[in-house]
């Protein structure tokens, strides 16, 4: 057993590299800012109520110019937002106009919020929004559509469970309606099934209006702390840039390395409680272009009680992933790295390898990644540094993907950080090399501009995609691009 | 009695070196900000327009080395400074310009170089030596312009690698150092553990629990050819086997049986010290004291009632220290992974209705390492049965069974101390801000709260 510290991986931006996303974009522009295909003008459609459309429109307008940094002593954690305009940082602009807006009528909203059964209410709320999205797509589809969820919906979609009196155990608490339907996932699933679909961005009122904080059911019954305005601007605009086809940053390019494709494999239960887990894979290249592949059913093995594919399904999944990659990038990667949420059985190893050999992939590496409770403690206030790397034996390693971050001069998390357990089931590179790669992949999340994400994008995406594919029939077609799922 | 902090000569020289730099920087018309860290960078020079006094927001990081001992191979025109590899790696990482100032404060002499420029070639990096030219590299007021060319804007997001400093890191892995060498396996006609329990209870009011009914066999660390075990085993079909054959078996079901046996032993070990297992929450917790008064182990409160905020005469809930565990095999050795937690009851026994909320609330407060680490250490001592040496018995404050004066240590399992590591990277906690937990404004909610 030994402990090392892996350095914070650098990302590559337009003119230089940096470890931090916001400073990277601010000083060095997005990776593709000089290319002809860059997202220079992003046509944004908006769907919402009169009030939420106005709110998001005004805020987008405001964000064309600088949003000052939060008044904090942690200047690296809360930098200013430079403004989203063609002259600096993103070198891009958002265009909105009334032809790209669709309003939900107040009578429609009122009829939806009166539905007594929560599941039905959620389905109807989704339906009302999807109708308007469909209208926008029938004309000239925008690059991305913002679904500005009306405040009236926010209040009924997640009924307030915060009326608990923790002080008194004897009181009978109000029973809350249990709902099986997830509004967010269902909305994404329905919107991507439309003809000529484009990616959507769901925005809650609290994003552009701090007075509309969401109630939370935390201990103190206080509202959830909301991020500062500059941070919210960073997150929204970065996500929009990516969804409009822009490439904000990439993993650091090293010409001596093999061209690699990263595949994340996760499992999800179907909605019908049949408990048939289906596998999904996410295929990423170093530039973060993500493709979705749907695999066959998986089984829980009696041997190790984990979810596994049989050899044929593993082979088919990998073949499909490589085919997608080839169609998209017109080349075959020299190396494939699989990140899976369960260990690799011998049948899976055989299946994956067979497909890789068929496509003449030079190297195929299989890792399983799971959250772990193995922890390390410093004898002081702060948890270990992100990048702390504990080797248990040659095949099993523990990595702190969240932890104290020097660049932020703090630990920016809410709870004691959990670690990531990395099992090298079949590898060519050293565990350290593979773990540095995982640490770099935690920074490839375009939904968040704080770089210390807990899981690499491979697994994060596999989970997000699974959440949404649940709502799409197995026989129906689905969108192959990750930007529809994030 | 803690040792008094002593200040050695070298520290005084170090302070003088920084004072010298401070004076020269002021002469240049720039601002000096010391970092007061134990290691790494000693301070920043912030450029200022000497005419207007405006701060330009451009900075340089400075590392000071003061004292005669740094001047090697010295002659009239030059001297050599030998860098430590660790220092050099630290200075070269990141994107901020770093200057190294080597000085003799007593003689008002200081020399400087820009580290990143000096070591831009691999050959220079290899031997880690810097040759200072005493004439050109003198650190004095006139190198103002050269410094200005080096500095970069502060809002570029300066970063360095982690501080080279030594720390001890404690893991939450407790090595299992001894287990019974042999185990017994016997065929049985029983298929339901409840039947076995009945037979055991007939012969002993408090029977041993370290046995397992698995696939028609009884696995046990006790000799099954003796009473009361013979009553439901087939003594002629009983094997006396090596435990390592079970624990290192290729078959998952064997290893599974072994881990189950270990957990059963663990339950017994903890039971003696007044710790119970909750099947529902899958954790061990300190049971309530008989009169519901607070209970302590050493200096730690392990069970306590909390009064209602509205009505001080009423107890709102009880909090029990708890522990989640998992056995892990690493390189044929076994470890117990410890995760301290809490258990909440309404009256000492019945689960609190707001269990999840209470747990989440306390975990929010316990983000700090220190509290959690002290609980971890307490649990490791309990598992090593350190409190059972006769002098410490009273610290367990038992009142369960007055007939038994002392608790006998459990012999089937023995644990060693928590695995620790010496590492050469760390954090200068003192130079960071207090944890956001103490400062609500700084709580940084995660992205998912915003868009989900």
CSV table of C-alpha atoms in Angstrom, one decimal, chain A residues 40-327:
chain,number,residue,atom,x,y,z
A,40,UNK,CA,-20.4,32.0,-33.3
A,41,UNK,CA,-24.0,32.8,-33.2
A,42,UNK,CA,-26.3,30.5,-31.2
A,43,UNK,CA,-30.0,30.7,-32.0
A,44,UNK,CA,-31.8,30.1,-28.8
A,45,UNK,CA,-35.5,29.2,-28.7
A,46,UNK,CA,-37.4,29.8,-25.5
A,47,UNK,CA,-40.5,28.0,-24.2
A,48,UNK,CA,-42.2,29.1,-21.0
A,49,UNK,CA,-44.8,31.2,-19.4
A,50,UNK,CA,-45.0,35.0,-20.2
A,51,UNK,CA,-43.2,35.6,-16.9
A,52,UNK,CA,-40.4,33.0,-17.2
A,53,UNK,CA,-39.7,33.9,-20.9
A,54,UNK,CA,-39.3,37.5,-19.9
A,55,UNK,CA,-37.1,36.6,-17.0
A,56,UNK,CA,-34.7,34.4,-18.9
A,57,UNK,CA,-34.6,36.8,-21.9
A,58,UNK,CA,-33.7,39.7,-19.6
A,59,UNK,CA,-31.1,37.7,-17.9
A,60,UNK,CA,-29.5,36.5,-21.1
A,61,UNK,CA,-29.4,40.2,-22.1
A,62,UNK,CA,-27.7,41.1,-18.8
A,63,UNK,CA,-25.1,38.3,-19.3
A,64,UNK,CA,-23.9,39.8,-22.6
A,65,UNK,CA,-21.8,42.1,-20.3
A,66,UNK,CA,-19.7,41.4,-17.3
A,67,UNK,CA,-21.3,39.9,-14.2
A,68,UNK,CA,-19.1,40.9,-11.3
A,69,UNK,CA,-17.5,38.3,-9.1
A,70,UNK,CA,-19.1,37.3,-5.8
A,71,UNK,CA,-17.6,39.2,-2.9
A,72,UNK,CA,-15.6,36.4,-1.6
A,73,UNK,CA,-12.0,35.9,-0.4
A,74,UNK,CA,-11.9,32.8,-2.6
A,75,UNK,CA,-11.4,34.7,-5.8
A,76,UNK,CA,-10.4,31.5,-7.8
A,77,UNK,CA,-13.6,29.7,-6.8
A,78,UNK,CA,-15.9,32.6,-7.6
A,79,UNK,CA,-14.5,34.5,-10.5
A,80,UNK,CA,-16.4,37.2,-12.5
A,81,UNK,CA,-18.3,36.2,-15.6
A,82,UNK,CA,-16.7,38.2,-18.5
A,83,UNK,CA,-19.9,38.5,-20.6
A,84,UNK,CA,-21.1,36.4,-23.5
A,85,UNK,CA,-20.4,38.4,-26.6
A,86,UNK,CA,-18.3,38.1,-29.8
A,87,UNK,CA,-15.4,40.2,-28.5
A,88,UNK,CA,-14.1,38.2,-25.6
A,89,UNK,CA,-14.0,34.9,-23.8
A,90,UNK,CA,-16.5,32.7,-25.7
A,91,UNK,CA,-16.3,34.9,-28.8
A,92,UNK,CA,-19.9,34.0,-29.5
A,93,UNK,CA,-23.4,35.5,-29.0
A,94,UNK,CA,-26.9,34.3,-28.3
A,95,UNK,CA,-29.6,35.5,-30.6
A,96,UNK,CA,-33.2,35.4,-29.4
A,97,UNK,CA,-36.2,37.0,-31.0
A,98,UNK,CA,-40.0,36.7,-30.7
A,99,UNK,CA,-40.3,34.2,-33.6
A,100,UNK,CA,-38.2,31.8,-31.5
A,101,UNK,CA,-40.4,32.1,-28.4
A,102,UNK,CA,-43.4,30.0,-27.5
A,103,UNK,CA,-45.6,30.9,-24.6
A,104,UNK,CA,-47.7,28.6,-22.5
A,105,UNK,CA,-51.1,30.1,-21.9
A,106,UNK,CA,-52.0,30.9,-18.3
A,107,UNK,CA,-55.2,28.8,-18.7
A,108,UNK,CA,-53.1,25.8,-19.7
A,109,UNK,CA,-50.7,26.3,-16.7
A,110,UNK,CA,-53.7,26.6,-14.4
A,111,UNK,CA,-55.3,23.5,-15.6
A,112,UNK,CA,-52.1,21.5,-15.2
A,113,UNK,CA,-51.3,22.6,-11.7
A,114,UNK,CA,-54.8,21.6,-10.5
A,115,UNK,CA,-54.2,17.9,-11.3
A,116,UNK,CA,-54.4,16.1,-8.0
A,117,UNK,CA,-52.3,13.0,-8.8
A,118,UNK,CA,-48.6,14.0,-8.8
A,119,UNK,CA,-47.6,11.5,-11.6
A,120,UNK,CA,-50.3,12.7,-13.9
A,121,UNK,CA,-49.4,16.3,-13.1
A,122,UNK,CA,-45.8,15.7,-14.1
A,123,UNK,CA,-46.8,13.9,-17.3
A,124,UNK,CA,-49.2,16.8,-18.3
A,125,UNK,CA,-46.7,19.5,-17.4
A,126,UNK,CA,-44.2,17.8,-19.7
A,127,UNK,CA,-46.8,17.4,-22.4
A,128,UNK,CA,-47.6,21.1,-22.3
A,129,UNK,CA,-44.0,22.1,-22.8
A,130,UNK,CA,-43.3,19.5,-25.5
A,131,UNK,CA,-46.2,20.8,-27.5
A,132,UNK,CA,-44.6,24.3,-27.6
A,133,UNK,CA,-41.1,22.9,-28.3
A,134,UNK,CA,-42.6,21.0,-31.3
A,135,UNK,CA,-44.0,24.2,-32.7
A,136,UNK,CA,-40.6,25.8,-32.6
A,137,UNK,CA,-39.0,22.8,-34.3
A,138,UNK,CA,-41.5,22.8,-37.2
A,139,UNK,CA,-40.3,26.2,-38.3
A,140,UNK,CA,-36.6,26.7,-38.6
A,141,UNK,CA,-35.2,24.8,-35.6
A,142,UNK,CA,-33.0,26.8,-33.3
A,143,UNK,CA,-29.6,25.5,-32.2
A,144,UNK,CA,-30.8,24.9,-28.7
A,145,UNK,CA,-34.1,25.5,-26.8
A,146,UNK,CA,-34.3,26.8,-23.3
A,147,UNK,CA,-37.3,25.4,-21.4
A,148,UNK,CA,-37.9,28.2,-18.9
A,149,UNK,CA,-40.0,26.2,-16.4
A,150,UNK,CA,-42.8,28.5,-15.0
A,151,UNK,CA,-42.7,29.2,-11.3
A,152,UNK,CA,-46.2,27.8,-11.0
A,153,UNK,CA,-44.9,24.4,-12.2
A,154,UNK,CA,-41.8,24.5,-9.9
A,155,UNK,CA,-44.1,24.8,-6.9
A,156,UNK,CA,-46.3,21.9,-7.7
A,157,UNK,CA,-43.8,19.5,-9.3
A,158,UNK,CA,-41.9,19.1,-6.1
A,159,UNK,CA,-44.4,19.5,-3.4
A,160,UNK,CA,-43.1,21.0,-0.2
A,161,UNK,CA,-42.0,18.3,2.2
A,162,UNK,CA,-40.4,20.8,4.5
A,163,UNK,CA,-43.2,21.0,7.1
A,164,UNK,CA,-41.4,18.7,9.5
A,165,UNK,CA,-41.0,19.6,13.1
A,166,UNK,CA,-37.8,17.8,13.9
A,167,UNK,CA,-38.3,18.9,17.5
A,168,UNK,CA,-41.2,16.6,18.1
A,169,UNK,CA,-41.0,12.9,17.3
A,170,UNK,CA,-44.6,12.3,18.3
A,171,UNK,CA,-46.3,14.4,15.7
A,172,UNK,CA,-47.8,12.7,12.8
A,173,UNK,CA,-46.1,14.0,9.7
A,174,UNK,CA,-48.0,14.6,6.5
A,175,UNK,CA,-47.6,11.8,4.0
A,176,UNK,CA,-46.1,12.9,0.8
A,177,UNK,CA,-47.3,11.7,-2.6
A,178,UNK,CA,-44.7,9.3,-4.0
A,179,UNK,CA,-44.0,9.8,-7.6
A,180,UNK,CA,-42.3,7.5,-10.0
A,181,UNK,CA,-42.0,9.9,-12.8
A,182,UNK,CA,-39.0,12.2,-13.0
A,183,UNK,CA,-40.1,15.5,-14.7
A,184,UNK,CA,-36.6,16.4,-15.9
A,185,UNK,CA,-35.8,13.0,-17.5
A,186,UNK,CA,-39.3,12.6,-19.1
A,187,UNK,CA,-39.1,16.1,-20.6
A,188,UNK,CA,-35.7,15.4,-22.1
A,189,UNK,CA,-36.9,12.0,-23.4
A,190,UNK,CA,-40.0,13.5,-25.0
A,191,UNK,CA,-38.2,16.5,-26.6
A,192,UNK,CA,-35.5,14.4,-28.2
A,193,UNK,CA,-38.2,12.1,-29.8
A,194,UNK,CA,-39.6,15.0,-31.8
A,195,UNK,CA,-38.8,15.3,-35.5
A,196,UNK,CA,-35.9,17.7,-36.2
A,197,UNK,CA,-35.1,17.8,-32.5
A,198,UNK,CA,-32.4,20.0,-31.1
A,199,UNK,CA,-30.9,19.9,-27.6
A,200,UNK,CA,-32.8,21.5,-24.8
A,201,UNK,CA,-31.7,23.3,-21.7
A,202,UNK,CA,-34.0,23.2,-18.7
A,203,UNK,CA,-33.8,26.4,-16.6
A,204,UNK,CA,-35.5,27.0,-13.3
A,205,UNK,CA,-36.6,30.5,-12.2
A,206,UNK,CA,-34.0,30.5,-9.5
A,207,UNK,CA,-31.3,30.6,-12.2
A,208,UNK,CA,-32.1,34.1,-13.3
A,209,UNK,CA,-34.0,35.4,-10.3
A,210,UNK,CA,-32.3,34.9,-6.9
A,211,UNK,CA,-35.6,35.8,-5.1
A,212,UNK,CA,-37.1,32.6,-6.5
A,213,UNK,CA,-35.1,30.2,-4.4
A,214,UNK,CA,-36.3,26.7,-4.2
A,215,UNK,CA,-37.6,25.6,-0.9
A,216,UNK,CA,-35.6,22.8,0.6
A,217,UNK,CA,-36.4,20.2,3.1
A,218,UNK,CA,-33.2,20.5,5.0
A,219,UNK,CA,-32.8,20.4,8.7
A,220,UNK,CA,-33.1,24.1,9.3
A,221,UNK,CA,-35.9,24.4,6.8
A,222,UNK,CA,-34.0,27.1,5.0
A,223,UNK,CA,-34.0,27.6,1.3
A,224,UNK,CA,-31.3,25.9,-0.6
A,225,UNK,CA,-28.2,28.1,-1.0
A,226,UNK,CA,-28.1,29.2,-4.6
A,227,UNK,CA,-24.9,29.9,-6.4
A,228,UNK,CA,-23.7,33.4,-7.0
A,229,UNK,CA,-24.9,35.1,-10.2
A,230,UNK,CA,-21.5,34.9,-12.0
A,231,UNK,CA,-21.2,31.2,-11.4
A,232,UNK,CA,-24.8,30.6,-12.7
A,233,UNK,CA,-23.9,32.6,-15.8
A,234,UNK,CA,-20.8,30.5,-16.3
A,235,UNK,CA,-22.7,27.3,-16.0
A,236,UNK,CA,-25.6,28.2,-18.3
A,237,UNK,CA,-23.5,29.7,-21.1
A,238,UNK,CA,-20.9,26.9,-21.1
A,239,UNK,CA,-23.7,24.3,-21.4
A,240,UNK,CA,-25.4,26.3,-24.2
A,241,UNK,CA,-22.1,26.6,-26.1
A,242,UNK,CA,-21.6,22.9,-25.9
A,243,UNK,CA,-25.2,22.1,-26.8
A,244,UNK,CA,-24.9,24.4,-29.9
A,245,UNK,CA,-22.0,22.2,-31.1
A,246,UNK,CA,-19.1,24.2,-29.7
A,247,UNK,CA,-16.1,22.6,-28.2
A,248,UNK,CA,-15.2,24.6,-25.1
A,249,UNK,CA,-12.1,22.5,-24.1
A,250,UNK,CA,-10.4,19.2,-24.5
A,251,UNK,CA,-8.1,16.9,-22.7
A,252,UNK,CA,-4.5,18.0,-23.0
A,253,UNK,CA,-3.2,16.8,-26.4
A,254,UNK,CA,-0.1,14.7,-26.4
A,255,UNK,CA,1.0,13.7,-29.8
A,256,UNK,CA,3.0,10.7,-28.4
A,257,UNK,CA,-0.1,9.2,-27.0
A,258,UNK,CA,-2.4,6.8,-28.8
A,259,UNK,CA,-5.6,8.2,-30.0
A,260,UNK,CA,-8.1,7.1,-27.4
A,261,UNK,CA,-11.8,6.5,-27.2
A,262,UNK,CA,-13.4,6.3,-23.8
A,263,UNK,CA,-16.5,4.3,-23.2
A,264,UNK,CA,-18.6,4.5,-20.1
A,265,UNK,CA,-21.0,1.6,-19.4
A,266,UNK,CA,-23.8,1.7,-16.9
A,267,UNK,CA,-27.0,-0.1,-16.3
A,268,UNK,CA,-30.5,1.0,-15.6
A,269,UNK,CA,-33.8,-0.6,-14.6
A,270,UNK,CA,-36.6,-0.3,-16.9
A,271,UNK,CA,-39.7,1.6,-15.7
A,272,UNK,CA,-42.0,-1.3,-15.8
A,273,UNK,CA,-40.4,-2.8,-12.7
A,274,UNK,CA,-39.4,-5.9,-14.7
A,275,UNK,CA,-36.0,-5.3,-13.3
A,276,UNK,CA,-34.3,-5.9,-16.6
A,277,UNK,CA,-31.3,-3.8,-16.6
A,278,UNK,CA,-30.1,-2.5,-19.9
A,279,UNK,CA,-26.7,-1.3,-20.6
A,280,UNK,CA,-25.8,2.1,-22.1
A,281,UNK,CA,-22.5,3.2,-23.3
A,282,UNK,CA,-21.2,6.6,-23.8
A,283,UNK,CA,-18.4,7.0,-26.3
A,284,UNK,CA,-16.1,10.0,-25.9
A,285,UNK,CA,-13.0,11.2,-27.7
A,286,UNK,CA,-10.5,13.6,-26.2
A,287,UNK,CA,-12.5,16.6,-27.5
A,288,UNK,CA,-15.5,15.5,-25.6
A,289,UNK,CA,-17.7,14.6,-28.5
A,290,UNK,CA,-20.1,12.1,-26.9
A,291,UNK,CA,-22.1,9.4,-28.6
A,292,UNK,CA,-24.8,7.2,-27.1
A,293,UNK,CA,-25.1,3.5,-27.7
A,294,UNK,CA,-27.8,1.3,-26.3
A,295,UNK,CA,-26.9,-2.3,-25.4
A,296,UNK,CA,-28.8,-5.4,-24.7
A,297,UNK,CA,-30.3,-6.6,-21.4
A,298,UNK,CA,-28.0,-7.4,-18.5
A,299,UNK,CA,-28.4,-9.8,-15.6
A,300,UNK,CA,-27.5,-9.8,-12.0
A,301,UNK,CA,-25.0,-12.6,-11.5
A,302,UNK,CA,-25.4,-15.1,-8.7
A,303,UNK,CA,-21.6,-15.3,-8.3
A,304,UNK,CA,-20.8,-11.8,-7.3
A,305,UNK,CA,-24.2,-10.2,-7.2
A,306,UNK,CA,-23.3,-7.5,-9.7
A,307,UNK,CA,-24.8,-6.7,-13.0
A,308,UNK,CA,-23.1,-8.3,-16.0
A,309,UNK,CA,-23.6,-8.7,-19.8
A,310,UNK,CA,-23.1,-12.1,-21.5
A,311,UNK,CA,-20.3,-12.4,-24.0
A,312,UNK,CA,-22.6,-11.8,-27.0
A,313,UNK,CA,-24.1,-8.7,-25.6
A,314,UNK,CA,-20.7,-7.3,-24.6
A,315,UNK,CA,-19.4,-8.0,-28.1
A,316,UNK,CA,-22.4,-6.4,-29.7
A,317,UNK,CA,-22.2,-3.3,-27.5
A,318,UNK,CA,-18.5,-2.8,-28.2
A,319,UNK,CA,-19.0,-3.3,-31.9
A,320,UNK,CA,-21.8,-0.8,-31.9
A,321,UNK,CA,-19.7,1.7,-30.1
A,322,UNK,CA,-16.8,1.4,-32.5
A,323,UNK,CA,-19.1,1.6,-35.5
A,324,UNK,CA,-20.6,4.8,-34.1
A,325,UNK,CA,-17.2,6.2,-33.5
A,326,UNK,CA,-16.1,5.4,-37.0
A,327,UNK,CA,-19.2,7.0,-38.5
